[in-house]
PDB file of C-alpha atoms in Angstrom:
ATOM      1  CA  UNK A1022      16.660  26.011  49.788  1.00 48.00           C
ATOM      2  CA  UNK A1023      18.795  29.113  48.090  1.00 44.00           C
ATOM      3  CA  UNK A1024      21.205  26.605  47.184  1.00 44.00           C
ATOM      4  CA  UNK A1025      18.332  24.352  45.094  1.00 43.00           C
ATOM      5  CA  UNK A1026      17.039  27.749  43.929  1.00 40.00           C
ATOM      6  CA  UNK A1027      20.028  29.119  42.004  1.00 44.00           C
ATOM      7  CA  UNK A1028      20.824  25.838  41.078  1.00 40.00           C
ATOM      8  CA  UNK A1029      17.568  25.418  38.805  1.00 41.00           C
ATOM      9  CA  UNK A1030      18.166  28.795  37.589  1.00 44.00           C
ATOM     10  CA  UNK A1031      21.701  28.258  36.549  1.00 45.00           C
ATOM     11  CA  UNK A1032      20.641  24.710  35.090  1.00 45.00           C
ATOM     12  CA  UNK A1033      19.144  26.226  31.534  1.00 45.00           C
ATOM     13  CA  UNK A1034      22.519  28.352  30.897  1.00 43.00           C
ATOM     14  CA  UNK A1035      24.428  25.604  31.406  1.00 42.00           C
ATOM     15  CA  UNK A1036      22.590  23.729  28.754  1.00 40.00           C
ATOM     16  CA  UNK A1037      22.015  26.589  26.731  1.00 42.00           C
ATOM     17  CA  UNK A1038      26.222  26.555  26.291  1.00 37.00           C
ATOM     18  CA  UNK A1039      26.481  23.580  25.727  1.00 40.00           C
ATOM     19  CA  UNK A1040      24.336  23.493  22.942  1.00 38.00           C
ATOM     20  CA  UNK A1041      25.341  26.267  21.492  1.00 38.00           C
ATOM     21  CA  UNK A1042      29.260  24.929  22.263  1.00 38.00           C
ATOM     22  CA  UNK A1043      29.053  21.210  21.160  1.00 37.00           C
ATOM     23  CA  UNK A1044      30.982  21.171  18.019  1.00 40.00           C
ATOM     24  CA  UNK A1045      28.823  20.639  14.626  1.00 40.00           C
ATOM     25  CA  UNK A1046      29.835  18.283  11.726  1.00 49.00           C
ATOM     26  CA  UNK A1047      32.993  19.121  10.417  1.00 47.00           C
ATOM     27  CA  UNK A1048      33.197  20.643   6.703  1.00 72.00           C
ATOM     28  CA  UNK A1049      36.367  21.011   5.172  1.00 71.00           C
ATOM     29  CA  UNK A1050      37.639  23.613   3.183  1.00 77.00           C
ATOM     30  CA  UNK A1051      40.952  23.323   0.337  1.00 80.00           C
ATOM     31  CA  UNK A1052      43.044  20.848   1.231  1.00 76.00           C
ATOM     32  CA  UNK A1053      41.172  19.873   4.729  1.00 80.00           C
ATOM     33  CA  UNK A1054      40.831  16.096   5.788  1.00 81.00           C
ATOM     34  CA  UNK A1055      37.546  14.406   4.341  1.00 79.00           C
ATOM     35  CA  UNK A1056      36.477  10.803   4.496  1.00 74.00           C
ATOM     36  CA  UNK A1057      33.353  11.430   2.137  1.00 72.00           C
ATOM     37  CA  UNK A1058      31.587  13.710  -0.579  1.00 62.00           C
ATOM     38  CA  UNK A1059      29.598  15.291   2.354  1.00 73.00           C
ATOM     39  CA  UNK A1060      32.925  17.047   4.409  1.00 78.00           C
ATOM     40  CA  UNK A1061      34.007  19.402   1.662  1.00 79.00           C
ATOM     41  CA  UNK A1062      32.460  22.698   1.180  1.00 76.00           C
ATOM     42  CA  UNK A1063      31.413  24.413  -1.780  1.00 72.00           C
ATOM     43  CA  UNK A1064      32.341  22.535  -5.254  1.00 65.00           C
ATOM     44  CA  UNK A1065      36.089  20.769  -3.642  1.00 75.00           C
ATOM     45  CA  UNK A1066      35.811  16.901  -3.423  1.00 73.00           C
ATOM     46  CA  UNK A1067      37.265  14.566  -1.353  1.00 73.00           C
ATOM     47  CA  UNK A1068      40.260  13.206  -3.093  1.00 72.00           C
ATOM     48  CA  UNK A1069      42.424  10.767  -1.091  1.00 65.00           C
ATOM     49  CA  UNK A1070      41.316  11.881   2.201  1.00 73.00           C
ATOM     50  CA  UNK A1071      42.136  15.612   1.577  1.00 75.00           C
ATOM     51  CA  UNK A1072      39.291  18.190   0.268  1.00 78.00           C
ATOM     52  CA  UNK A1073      40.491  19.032  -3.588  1.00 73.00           C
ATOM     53  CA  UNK A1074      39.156  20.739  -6.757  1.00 67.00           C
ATOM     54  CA  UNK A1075      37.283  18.922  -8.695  1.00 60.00           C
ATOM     55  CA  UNK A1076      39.054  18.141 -12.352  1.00 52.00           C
ATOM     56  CA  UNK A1077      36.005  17.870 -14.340  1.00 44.00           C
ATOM     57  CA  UNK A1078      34.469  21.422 -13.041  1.00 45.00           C
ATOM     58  CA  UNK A1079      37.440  23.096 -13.726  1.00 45.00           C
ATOM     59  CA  UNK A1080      37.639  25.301 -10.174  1.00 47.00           C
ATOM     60  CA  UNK A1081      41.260  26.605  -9.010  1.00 54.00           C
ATOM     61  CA  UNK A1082      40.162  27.304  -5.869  1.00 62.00           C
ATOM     62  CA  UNK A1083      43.278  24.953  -4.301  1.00 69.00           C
ATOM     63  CA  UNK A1084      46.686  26.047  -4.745  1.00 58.00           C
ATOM     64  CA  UNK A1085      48.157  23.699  -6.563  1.00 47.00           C
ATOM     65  CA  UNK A1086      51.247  24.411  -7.827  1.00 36.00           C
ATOM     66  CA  UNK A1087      53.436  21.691  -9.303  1.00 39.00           C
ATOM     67  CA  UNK A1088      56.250  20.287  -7.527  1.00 42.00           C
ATOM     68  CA  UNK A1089      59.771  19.936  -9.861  1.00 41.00           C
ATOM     69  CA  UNK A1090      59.201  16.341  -9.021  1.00 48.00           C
ATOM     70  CA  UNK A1091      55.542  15.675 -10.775  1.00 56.00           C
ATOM     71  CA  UNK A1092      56.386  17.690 -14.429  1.00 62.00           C
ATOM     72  CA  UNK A1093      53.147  19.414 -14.260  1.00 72.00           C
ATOM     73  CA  UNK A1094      51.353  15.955 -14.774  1.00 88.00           C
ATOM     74  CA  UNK A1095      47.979  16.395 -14.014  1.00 88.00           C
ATOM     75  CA  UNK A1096      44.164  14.654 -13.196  1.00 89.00           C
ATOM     76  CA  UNK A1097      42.156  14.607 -16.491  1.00 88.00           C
ATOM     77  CA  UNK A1098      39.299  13.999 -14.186  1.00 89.00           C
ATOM     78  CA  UNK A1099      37.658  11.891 -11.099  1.00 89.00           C
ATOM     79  CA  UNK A1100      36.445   8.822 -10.613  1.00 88.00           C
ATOM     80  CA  UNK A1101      33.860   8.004  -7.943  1.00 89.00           C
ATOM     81  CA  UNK A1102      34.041   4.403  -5.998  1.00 84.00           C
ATOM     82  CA  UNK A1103      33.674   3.138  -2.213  1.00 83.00           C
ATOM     83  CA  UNK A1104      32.203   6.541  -0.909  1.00 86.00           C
ATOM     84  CA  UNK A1105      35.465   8.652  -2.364  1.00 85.00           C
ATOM     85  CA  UNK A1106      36.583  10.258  -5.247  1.00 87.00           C
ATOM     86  CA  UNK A1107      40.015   9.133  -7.143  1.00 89.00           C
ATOM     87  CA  UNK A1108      42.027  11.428  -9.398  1.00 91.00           C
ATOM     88  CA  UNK A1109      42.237  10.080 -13.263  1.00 93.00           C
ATOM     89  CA  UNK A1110      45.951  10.294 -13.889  1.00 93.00           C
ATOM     90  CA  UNK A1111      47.041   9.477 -17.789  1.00 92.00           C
ATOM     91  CA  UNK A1112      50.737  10.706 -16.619  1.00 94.00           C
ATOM     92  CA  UNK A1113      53.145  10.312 -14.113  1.00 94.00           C
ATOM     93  CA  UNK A1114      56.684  12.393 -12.820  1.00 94.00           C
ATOM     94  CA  UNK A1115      59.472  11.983 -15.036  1.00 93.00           C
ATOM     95  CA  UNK A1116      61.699   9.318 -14.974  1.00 93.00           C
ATOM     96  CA  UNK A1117      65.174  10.018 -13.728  1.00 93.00           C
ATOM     97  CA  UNK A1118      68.300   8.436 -12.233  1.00 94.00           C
ATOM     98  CA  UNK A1119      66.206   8.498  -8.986  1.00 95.00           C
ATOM     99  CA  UNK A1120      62.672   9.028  -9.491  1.00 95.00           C
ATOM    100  CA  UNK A1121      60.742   9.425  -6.215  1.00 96.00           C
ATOM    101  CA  UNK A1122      57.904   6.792  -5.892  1.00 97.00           C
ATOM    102  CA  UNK A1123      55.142   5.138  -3.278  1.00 97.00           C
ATOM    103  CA  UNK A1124      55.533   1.289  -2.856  1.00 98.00           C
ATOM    104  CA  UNK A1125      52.751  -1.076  -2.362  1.00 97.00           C
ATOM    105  CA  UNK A1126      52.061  -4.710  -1.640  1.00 97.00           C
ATOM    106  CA  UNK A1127      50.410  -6.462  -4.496  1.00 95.00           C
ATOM    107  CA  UNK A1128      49.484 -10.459  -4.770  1.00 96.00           C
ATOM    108  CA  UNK A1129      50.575 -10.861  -8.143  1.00 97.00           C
ATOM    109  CA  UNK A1130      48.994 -14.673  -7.981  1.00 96.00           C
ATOM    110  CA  UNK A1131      45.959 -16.385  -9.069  1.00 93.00           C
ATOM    111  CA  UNK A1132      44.136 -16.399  -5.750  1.00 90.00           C
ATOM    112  CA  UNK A1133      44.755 -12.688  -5.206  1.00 85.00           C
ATOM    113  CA  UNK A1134      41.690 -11.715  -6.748  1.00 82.00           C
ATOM    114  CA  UNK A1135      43.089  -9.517  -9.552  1.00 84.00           C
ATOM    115  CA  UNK A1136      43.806 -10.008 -12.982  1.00 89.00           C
ATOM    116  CA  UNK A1137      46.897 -11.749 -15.050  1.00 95.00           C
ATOM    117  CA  UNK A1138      49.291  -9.472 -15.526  1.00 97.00           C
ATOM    118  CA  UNK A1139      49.308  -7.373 -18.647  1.00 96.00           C
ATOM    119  CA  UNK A1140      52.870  -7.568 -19.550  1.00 97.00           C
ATOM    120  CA  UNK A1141      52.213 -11.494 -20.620  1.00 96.00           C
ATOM    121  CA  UNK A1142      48.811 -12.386 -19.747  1.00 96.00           C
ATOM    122  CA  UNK A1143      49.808 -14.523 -16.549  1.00 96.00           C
ATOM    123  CA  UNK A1144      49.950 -15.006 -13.101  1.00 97.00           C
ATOM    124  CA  UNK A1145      53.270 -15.145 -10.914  1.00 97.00           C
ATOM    125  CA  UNK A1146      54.456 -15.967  -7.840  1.00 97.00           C
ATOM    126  CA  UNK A1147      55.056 -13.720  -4.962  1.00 97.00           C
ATOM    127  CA  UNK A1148      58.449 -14.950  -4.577  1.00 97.00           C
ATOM    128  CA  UNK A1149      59.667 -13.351  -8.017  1.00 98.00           C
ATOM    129  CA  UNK A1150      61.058 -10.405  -8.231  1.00 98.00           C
ATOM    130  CA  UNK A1151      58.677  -8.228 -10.443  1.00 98.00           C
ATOM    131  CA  UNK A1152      56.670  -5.107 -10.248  1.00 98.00           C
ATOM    132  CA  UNK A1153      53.581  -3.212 -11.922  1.00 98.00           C
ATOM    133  CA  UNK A1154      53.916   0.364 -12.732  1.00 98.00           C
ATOM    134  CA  UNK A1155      51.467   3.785 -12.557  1.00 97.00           C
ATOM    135  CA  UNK A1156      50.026   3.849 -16.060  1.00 96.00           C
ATOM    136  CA  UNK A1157      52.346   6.979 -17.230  1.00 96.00           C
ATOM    137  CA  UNK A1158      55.461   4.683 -16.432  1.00 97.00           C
ATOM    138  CA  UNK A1159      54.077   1.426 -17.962  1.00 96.00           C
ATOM    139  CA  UNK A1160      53.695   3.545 -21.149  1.00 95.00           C
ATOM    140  CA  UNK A1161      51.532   1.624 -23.101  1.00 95.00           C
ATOM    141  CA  UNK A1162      53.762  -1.407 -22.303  1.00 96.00           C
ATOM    142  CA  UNK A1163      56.713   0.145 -23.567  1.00 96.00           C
ATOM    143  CA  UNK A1164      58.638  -1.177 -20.053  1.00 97.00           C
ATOM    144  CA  UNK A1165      57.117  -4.401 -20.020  1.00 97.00           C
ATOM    145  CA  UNK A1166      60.127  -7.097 -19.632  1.00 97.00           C
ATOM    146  CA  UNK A1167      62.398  -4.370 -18.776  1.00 97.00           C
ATOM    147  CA  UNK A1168      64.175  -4.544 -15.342  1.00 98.00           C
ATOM    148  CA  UNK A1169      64.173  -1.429 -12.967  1.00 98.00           C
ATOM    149  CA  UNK A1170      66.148  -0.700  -9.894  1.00 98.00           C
ATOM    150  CA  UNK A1171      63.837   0.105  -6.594  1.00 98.00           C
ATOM    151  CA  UNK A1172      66.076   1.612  -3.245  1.00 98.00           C
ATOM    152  CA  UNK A1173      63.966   1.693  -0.173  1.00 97.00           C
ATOM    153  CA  UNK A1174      64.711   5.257   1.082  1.00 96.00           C
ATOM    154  CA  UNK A1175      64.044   3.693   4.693  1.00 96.00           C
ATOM    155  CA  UNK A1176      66.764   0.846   4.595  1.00 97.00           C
ATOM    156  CA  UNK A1177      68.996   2.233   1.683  1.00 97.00           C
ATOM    157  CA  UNK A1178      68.771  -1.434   0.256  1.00 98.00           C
ATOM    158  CA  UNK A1179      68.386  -2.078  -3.308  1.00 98.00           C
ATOM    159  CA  UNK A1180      66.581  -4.551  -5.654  1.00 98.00           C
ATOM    160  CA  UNK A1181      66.613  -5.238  -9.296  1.00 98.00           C
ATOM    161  CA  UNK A1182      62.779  -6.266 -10.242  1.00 98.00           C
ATOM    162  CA  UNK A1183      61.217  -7.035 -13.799  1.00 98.00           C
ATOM    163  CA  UNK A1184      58.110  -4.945 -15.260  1.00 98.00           C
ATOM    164  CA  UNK A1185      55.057  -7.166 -15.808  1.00 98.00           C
ATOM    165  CA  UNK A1186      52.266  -5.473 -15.257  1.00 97.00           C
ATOM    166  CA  UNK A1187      50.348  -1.656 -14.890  1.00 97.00           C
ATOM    167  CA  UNK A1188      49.256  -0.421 -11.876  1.00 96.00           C
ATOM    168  CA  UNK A1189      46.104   1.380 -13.324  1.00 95.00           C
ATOM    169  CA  UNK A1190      45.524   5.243 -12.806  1.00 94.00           C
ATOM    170  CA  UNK A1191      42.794   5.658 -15.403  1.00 94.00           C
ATOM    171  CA  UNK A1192      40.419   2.384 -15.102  1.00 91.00           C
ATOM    172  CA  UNK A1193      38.962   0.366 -11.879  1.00 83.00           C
ATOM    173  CA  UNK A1194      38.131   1.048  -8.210  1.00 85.00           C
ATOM    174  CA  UNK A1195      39.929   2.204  -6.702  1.00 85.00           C
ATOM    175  CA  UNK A1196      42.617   3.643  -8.810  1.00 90.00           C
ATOM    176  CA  UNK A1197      46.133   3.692  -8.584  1.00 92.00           C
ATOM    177  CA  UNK A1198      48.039   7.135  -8.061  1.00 93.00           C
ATOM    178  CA  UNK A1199      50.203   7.899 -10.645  1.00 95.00           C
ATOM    179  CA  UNK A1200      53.602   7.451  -8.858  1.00 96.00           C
ATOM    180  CA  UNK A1201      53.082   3.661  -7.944  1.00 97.00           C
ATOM    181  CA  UNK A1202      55.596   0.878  -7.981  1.00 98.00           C
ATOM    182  CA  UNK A1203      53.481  -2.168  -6.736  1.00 98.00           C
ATOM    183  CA  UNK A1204      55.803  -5.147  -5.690  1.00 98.00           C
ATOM    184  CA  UNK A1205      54.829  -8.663  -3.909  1.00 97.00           C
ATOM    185  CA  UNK A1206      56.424  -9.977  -1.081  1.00 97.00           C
ATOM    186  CA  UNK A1207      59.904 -10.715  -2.519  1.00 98.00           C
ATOM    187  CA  UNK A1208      60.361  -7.112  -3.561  1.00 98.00           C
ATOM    188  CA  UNK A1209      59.382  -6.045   0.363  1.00 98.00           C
ATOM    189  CA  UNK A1210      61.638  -8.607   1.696  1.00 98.00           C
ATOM    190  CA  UNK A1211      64.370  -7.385  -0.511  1.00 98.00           C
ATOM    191  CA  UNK A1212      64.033  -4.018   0.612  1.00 98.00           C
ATOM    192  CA  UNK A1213      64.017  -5.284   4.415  1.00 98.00           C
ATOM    193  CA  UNK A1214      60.949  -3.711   4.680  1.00 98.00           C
ATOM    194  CA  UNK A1215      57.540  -4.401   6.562  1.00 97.00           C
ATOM    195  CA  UNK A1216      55.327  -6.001   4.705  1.00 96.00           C
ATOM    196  CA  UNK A1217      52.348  -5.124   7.336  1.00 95.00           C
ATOM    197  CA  UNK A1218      53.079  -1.269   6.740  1.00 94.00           C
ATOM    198  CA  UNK A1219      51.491  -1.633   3.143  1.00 92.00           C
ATOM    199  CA  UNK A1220      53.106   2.111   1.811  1.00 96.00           C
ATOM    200  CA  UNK A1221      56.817   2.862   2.051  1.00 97.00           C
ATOM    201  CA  UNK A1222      58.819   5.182   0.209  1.00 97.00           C
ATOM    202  CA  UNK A1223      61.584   4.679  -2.540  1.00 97.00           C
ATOM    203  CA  UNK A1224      62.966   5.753  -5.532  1.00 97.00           C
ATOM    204  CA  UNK A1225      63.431   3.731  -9.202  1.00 98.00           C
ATOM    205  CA  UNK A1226      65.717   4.393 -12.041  1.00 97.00           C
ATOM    206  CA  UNK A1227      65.765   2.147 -15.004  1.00 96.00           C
ATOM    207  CA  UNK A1228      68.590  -0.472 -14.687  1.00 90.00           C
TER     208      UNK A1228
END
């Protein structure tokens, strides 16, 4: 009977911890993970998955110093789309004899739901060996036609590929970030790289 006794007496702080224990929604502060709006405090936004400052307030409340890499280039503002917020980017990092860059899998064809490319208004084949840029390296279509050299940092292979189209950093949803080089399958095959991965790094240079 003791035993029952001091068991229902014990019973309400045990729940009383646990209540008070259980862990309550996560918020975020600079530069904290974040799927949505909601999981970053004060006036930071959630900006590819990481709690940021928001461009078009103006708050410095991130450090965000710039790496030699990006030139200073900077977000002229946000765009909102799918539940997250996307950085405007009118600029990208300097070109150099190797510029660092994030490549992506694009379906450069008809049926893969996007547009022609704006180079020259058409469609192409995944088997060619072409590439859209971030809109500060497409320059206005200043690269269009021109070939570039992409080396897969992974594999240390090499491809030549033709500019055709932008990948866009200022307009759509979601937007591209503004160190994209977005090749179809020939340019991952190339590069002996895994199609399924979606993201690998490498670095370009002008040919």
């Amino acid at each position: 009977m003791k035993y029952f006794v001091a068991l229902f007496l014990a019973l309400p702080i045990a729940i009383s911890i646990t209540l008070f224990s259980s862990p309550s929604h996560a918020i975020s502060s600079c530069d904290g993970p974040c799927h949505t709006l909601d999981d970053c405090t004060g006036q930071l936004i959630c900006i590819n998955g990481r709690c940021r400052d928001d461009p078009d307030v103006g708050t410095l409340r991130c450090p965000n110093t710039p790496s030699p890499s990006d030139g200073g280039c900077r977000p002229s503002g946000t765009v909102h789309c799918q539940g997250q917020s996307f950085p405007i980017y009118r600029c990208s990092p300097p070109v150099t004899s190797s510029t660092r860059a994030t490549l992506t899998n694009n379906d450069f064809s008809e049926s893969g739901g996007g547009g022609a490319s704006e180079c020259d208004g058409r469609y192409h084949k995944n088997s060619e060996l072409i590439v859209a840029l971030s809109t500060g390296w497409y320059a206005g279509g200043s690269r269009c036609g021109n070939r570039i050299k992409i080396t897969s940092t992974k594999t240390g292979r090499s491809v030549m590929a033709k500019v055709v189209d932008e990948c866009d950093s200022v307009n759509g949803c979601p937007l591209c970030r503004n160190n994209i080089v977005d090749g179809p399958n020939a340019v991952w095959h190339a590069l002996r790289l895994d199609i399924e991965v979606g993201v690998e790094d490498v670095t370009w240079s002008m040919a």
